[in-house]
Amino acid sequence: MVDEFQVEHLALLLEATGRAHHQAYIETDGFDPEWPIWYADDLQENLAVALGREITKSEIIYSLVFLSKEQPVAAPDAWWPDFYARYFLEHYD
């Protein structure tokens, strides 16, 4: 079972990364088709600490791409950082 405190902590980390990416997007004034790579670079160290294990950028990128397609179908009304956090905690514990 996933610890709700861990979900909240990781969801806030994901949300902060989303805000930072949004700032980068505004500054570049362009579409970012490589957003999962940017997120993985930003998240890798903190995500490893939150999960209590090393996680590769490839694992993060794969998960982010999967989740970007899965969340609108599986949980369209869910707050995306919460949905993503639960996935990471359930699959990379």
mmCIF file with all atom_site columns, C-alpha atoms in Angstrom:
data_model
loop_
_atom_site.group_PDB
_atom_site.id
_atom_site.type_symbol
_atom_site.label_atom_id
_atom_site.label_alt_id
_atom_site.label_comp_id
_atom_site.label_asym_id
_atom_site.label_entity_id
_atom_site.label_seq_id
_atom_site.pdbx_PDB_ins_code
_atom_site.Cartn_x
_atom_site.Cartn_y
_atom_site.Cartn_z
_atom_site.occupancy
_atom_site.B_iso_or_equiv
_atom_site.pdbx_formal_charge
_atom_site.auth_seq_id
_atom_site.auth_comp_id
_atom_site.auth_asym_id
_atom_site.auth_atom_id
_atom_site.pdbx_PDB_model_num
ATOM 1  C CA . MET A 1 1  ? 0.000   0.000  0.000   1.00 0.00 ? 1  MET A CA 1
ATOM 2  C CA . VAL A 1 2  ? 1.222   3.478  -0.875  1.00 0.00 ? 2  VAL A CA 1
ATOM 3  C CA . ASP A 1 3  ? 1.885   5.926  1.960   1.00 0.00 ? 3  ASP A CA 1
ATOM 4  C CA . GLU A 1 4  ? -0.280  9.041  1.468   1.00 0.00 ? 4  GLU A CA 1
ATOM 5  C CA . PHE A 1 5  ? 2.449   11.315 2.854   1.00 0.00 ? 5  PHE A CA 1
ATOM 6  C CA . GLN A 1 6  ? 4.829   9.981  0.189   1.00 0.00 ? 6  GLN A CA 1
ATOM 7  C CA . VAL A 1 7  ? 2.190   10.536 -2.494  1.00 0.00 ? 7  VAL A CA 1
ATOM 8  C CA . GLU A 1 8  ? 1.687   14.126 -1.381  1.00 0.00 ? 8  GLU A CA 1
ATOM 9  C CA . HIS A 1 9  ? 5.435   14.793 -1.184  1.00 0.00 ? 9  HIS A CA 1
ATOM 10 C CA . LEU A 1 10 ? 6.105   13.340 -4.630  1.00 0.00 ? 10 LEU A CA 1
ATOM 11 C CA . ALA A 1 11 ? 3.053   15.049 -6.144  1.00 0.00 ? 11 ALA A CA 1
ATOM 12 C CA . LEU A 1 12 ? 4.355   18.411 -4.909  1.00 0.00 ? 12 LEU A CA 1
ATOM 13 C CA . LEU A 1 13 ? 7.758   17.636 -6.415  1.00 0.00 ? 13 LEU A CA 1
ATOM 14 C CA . LEU A 1 14 ? 6.126   16.806 -9.755  1.00 0.00 ? 14 LEU A CA 1
ATOM 15 C CA . GLU A 1 15 ? 4.009   19.948 -9.607  1.00 0.00 ? 15 GLU A CA 1
ATOM 16 C CA . ALA A 1 16 ? 7.109   22.071 -8.949  1.00 0.00 ? 16 ALA A CA 1
ATOM 17 C CA . THR A 1 17 ? 8.824   20.491 -11.947 1.00 0.00 ? 17 THR A CA 1
ATOM 18 C CA . GLY A 1 18 ? 5.748   21.279 -14.035 1.00 0.00 ? 18 GLY A CA 1
ATOM 19 C CA . ARG A 1 19 ? 5.904   24.932 -12.966 1.00 0.00 ? 19 ARG A CA 1
ATOM 20 C CA . ALA A 1 20 ? 9.633   25.108 -13.737 1.00 0.00 ? 20 ALA A CA 1
ATOM 21 C CA . HIS A 1 21 ? 9.036   23.558 -17.150 1.00 0.00 ? 21 HIS A CA 1
ATOM 22 C CA . HIS A 1 22 ? 6.241   26.035 -17.810 1.00 0.00 ? 22 HIS A CA 1
ATOM 23 C CA . GLN A 1 23 ? 8.677   28.872 -17.067 1.00 0.00 ? 23 GLN A CA 1
ATOM 24 C CA . ALA A 1 24 ? 11.184  27.398 -19.513 1.00 0.00 ? 24 ALA A CA 1
ATOM 25 C CA . TYR A 1 25 ? 8.421   27.036 -22.087 1.00 0.00 ? 25 TYR A CA 1
ATOM 26 C CA . ILE A 1 26 ? 7.427   30.680 -21.710 1.00 0.00 ? 26 ILE A CA 1
ATOM 27 C CA . GLU A 1 27 ? 11.026  31.831 -22.017 1.00 0.00 ? 27 GLU A CA 1
ATOM 28 C CA . THR A 1 28 ? 11.635  29.794 -25.188 1.00 0.00 ? 28 THR A CA 1
ATOM 29 C CA . ASP A 1 29 ? 8.246   30.718 -26.656 1.00 0.00 ? 29 ASP A CA 1
ATOM 30 C CA . GLY A 1 30 ? 7.924   27.341 -28.323 1.00 0.00 ? 30 GLY A CA 1
ATOM 31 C CA . PHE A 1 31 ? 6.375   23.920 -28.216 1.00 0.00 ? 31 PHE A CA 1
ATOM 32 C CA . ASP A 1 32 ? 8.429   21.329 -26.338 1.00 0.00 ? 32 ASP A CA 1
ATOM 33 C CA . PRO A 1 33 ? 7.938   17.876 -27.859 1.00 0.00 ? 33 PRO A CA 1
ATOM 34 C CA . GLU A 1 34 ? 10.817  16.632 -25.680 1.00 0.00 ? 34 GLU A CA 1
ATOM 35 C CA . TRP A 1 35 ? 9.225   17.603 -22.360 1.00 0.00 ? 35 TRP A CA 1
ATOM 36 C CA . PRO A 1 36 ? 9.760   14.121 -20.800 1.00 0.00 ? 36 PRO A CA 1
ATOM 37 C CA . ILE A 1 37 ? 13.520  14.527 -21.252 1.00 0.00 ? 37 ILE A CA 1
ATOM 38 C CA . TRP A 1 38 ? 13.434  17.941 -19.575 1.00 0.00 ? 38 TRP A CA 1
ATOM 39 C CA . TYR A 1 39 ? 11.350  16.547 -16.704 1.00 0.00 ? 39 TYR A CA 1
ATOM 40 C CA . ALA A 1 40 ? 13.662  13.541 -16.282 1.00 0.00 ? 40 ALA A CA 1
ATOM 41 C CA . ASP A 1 41 ? 16.710  15.793 -16.051 1.00 0.00 ? 41 ASP A CA 1
ATOM 42 C CA . ASP A 1 42 ? 14.974  17.934 -13.445 1.00 0.00 ? 42 ASP A CA 1
ATOM 43 C CA . LEU A 1 43 ? 13.422  15.073 -11.451 1.00 0.00 ? 43 LEU A CA 1
ATOM 44 C CA . GLN A 1 44 ? 16.028  12.322 -11.401 1.00 0.00 ? 44 GLN A CA 1
ATOM 45 C CA . GLU A 1 45 ? 17.908  13.188 -8.207  1.00 0.00 ? 45 GLU A CA 1
ATOM 46 C CA . ASN A 1 46 ? 14.863  14.162 -6.126  1.00 0.00 ? 46 ASN A CA 1
ATOM 47 C CA . LEU A 1 47 ? 12.810  11.275 -7.456  1.00 0.00 ? 47 LEU A CA 1
ATOM 48 C CA . ALA A 1 48 ? 15.537  8.809  -6.452  1.00 0.00 ? 48 ALA A CA 1
ATOM 49 C CA . VAL A 1 49 ? 15.470  10.220 -2.914  1.00 0.00 ? 49 VAL A CA 1
ATOM 50 C CA . ALA A 1 50 ? 11.658  10.109 -2.766  1.00 0.00 ? 50 ALA A CA 1
ATOM 51 C CA . LEU A 1 51 ? 11.601  6.503  -4.010  1.00 0.00 ? 51 LEU A CA 1
ATOM 52 C CA . GLY A 1 52 ? 14.535  5.388  -1.889  1.00 0.00 ? 52 GLY A CA 1
ATOM 53 C CA . ARG A 1 53 ? 16.279  3.881  -4.920  1.00 0.00 ? 53 ARG A CA 1
ATOM 54 C CA . GLU A 1 54 ? 18.150  4.900  -8.023  1.00 0.00 ? 54 GLU A CA 1
ATOM 55 C CA . ILE A 1 55 ? 16.054  5.500  -11.107 1.00 0.00 ? 55 ILE A CA 1
ATOM 56 C CA . THR A 1 56 ? 17.408  6.048  -14.582 1.00 0.00 ? 56 THR A CA 1
ATOM 57 C CA . LYS A 1 57 ? 16.417  8.896  -16.839 1.00 0.00 ? 57 LYS A CA 1
ATOM 58 C CA . SER A 1 58 ? 15.175  6.276  -19.291 1.00 0.00 ? 58 SER A CA 1
ATOM 59 C CA . GLU A 1 59 ? 12.803  4.845  -16.668 1.00 0.00 ? 59 GLU A CA 1
ATOM 60 C CA . ILE A 1 60 ? 11.513  8.319  -15.882 1.00 0.00 ? 60 ILE A CA 1
ATOM 61 C CA . ILE A 1 61 ? 11.050  9.239  -19.546 1.00 0.00 ? 61 ILE A CA 1
ATOM 62 C CA . TYR A 1 62 ? 9.266   5.970  -20.284 1.00 0.00 ? 62 TYR A CA 1
ATOM 63 C CA . SER A 1 63 ? 6.960   6.445  -17.302 1.00 0.00 ? 63 SER A CA 1
ATOM 64 C CA . LEU A 1 64 ? 6.176   10.068 -18.139 1.00 0.00 ? 64 LEU A CA 1
ATOM 65 C CA . VAL A 1 65 ? 5.269   9.241  -21.734 1.00 0.00 ? 65 VAL A CA 1
ATOM 66 C CA . PHE A 1 66 ? 3.139   6.297  -20.580 1.00 0.00 ? 66 PHE A CA 1
ATOM 67 C CA . LEU A 1 67 ? 1.415   8.378  -17.897 1.00 0.00 ? 67 LEU A CA 1
ATOM 68 C CA . SER A 1 68 ? 0.705   11.262 -20.273 1.00 0.00 ? 68 SER A CA 1
ATOM 69 C CA . LYS A 1 69 ? -1.352  8.815  -22.345 1.00 0.00 ? 69 LYS A CA 1
ATOM 70 C CA . GLU A 1 70 ? -2.778  6.738  -19.473 1.00 0.00 ? 70 GLU A CA 1
ATOM 71 C CA . GLN A 1 71 ? -4.001  9.443  -17.105 1.00 0.00 ? 71 GLN A CA 1
ATOM 72 C CA . PRO A 1 72 ? -6.531  11.069 -19.490 1.00 0.00 ? 72 PRO A CA 1
ATOM 73 C CA . VAL A 1 73 ? -8.092  7.637  -20.084 1.00 0.00 ? 73 VAL A CA 1
ATOM 74 C CA . ALA A 1 74 ? -7.797  5.990  -16.652 1.00 0.00 ? 74 ALA A CA 1
ATOM 75 C CA . ALA A 1 75 ? -8.382  9.011  -14.441 1.00 0.00 ? 75 ALA A CA 1
ATOM 76 C CA . PRO A 1 76 ? -9.342  12.081 -16.489 1.00 0.00 ? 76 PRO A CA 1
ATOM 77 C CA . ASP A 1 77 ? -10.467 14.036 -13.425 1.00 0.00 ? 77 ASP A CA 1
ATOM 78 C CA . ALA A 1 78 ? -7.402  13.214 -11.324 1.00 0.00 ? 78 ALA A CA 1
ATOM 79 C CA . TRP A 1 79 ? -4.843  15.845 -10.446 1.00 0.00 ? 79 TRP A CA 1
ATOM 80 C CA . TRP A 1 80 ? -1.982  14.774 -12.722 1.00 0.00 ? 80 TRP A CA 1
ATOM 81 C CA . PRO A 1 81 ? 0.822   15.092 -10.095 1.00 0.00 ? 81 PRO A CA 1
ATOM 82 C CA . ASP A 1 82 ? -1.108  12.822 -7.724  1.00 0.00 ? 82 ASP A CA 1
ATOM 83 C CA . PHE A 1 83 ? -1.781  10.244 -10.447 1.00 0.00 ? 83 PHE A CA 1
ATOM 84 C CA . TYR A 1 84 ? 1.872   10.265 -11.525 1.00 0.00 ? 84 TYR A CA 1
ATOM 85 C CA . ALA A 1 85 ? 3.148   10.111 -7.932  1.00 0.00 ? 85 ALA A CA 1
ATOM 86 C CA . ARG A 1 86 ? 1.037   7.051  -7.173  1.00 0.00 ? 86 ARG A CA 1
ATOM 87 C CA . TYR A 1 87 ? 2.324   5.326  -10.287 1.00 0.00 ? 87 TYR A CA 1
ATOM 88 C CA . PHE A 1 88 ? 5.969   5.995  -9.449  1.00 0.00 ? 88 PHE A CA 1
ATOM 89 C CA . LEU A 1 89 ? 5.517   4.835  -5.858  1.00 0.00 ? 89 LEU A CA 1
ATOM 90 C CA . GLU A 1 90 ? 3.661   1.680  -6.887  1.00 0.00 ? 90 GLU A CA 1
ATOM 91 C CA . HIS A 1 91 ? 6.024   0.707  -9.710  1.00 0.00 ? 91 HIS A CA 1
ATOM 92 C CA . TYR A 1 92 ? 9.415   1.868  -8.465  1.00 0.00 ? 92 TYR A CA 1
ATOM 93 C CA . ASP A 1 93 ? 9.366   1.089  -4.734  1.00 0.00 ? 93 ASP A CA 1
#
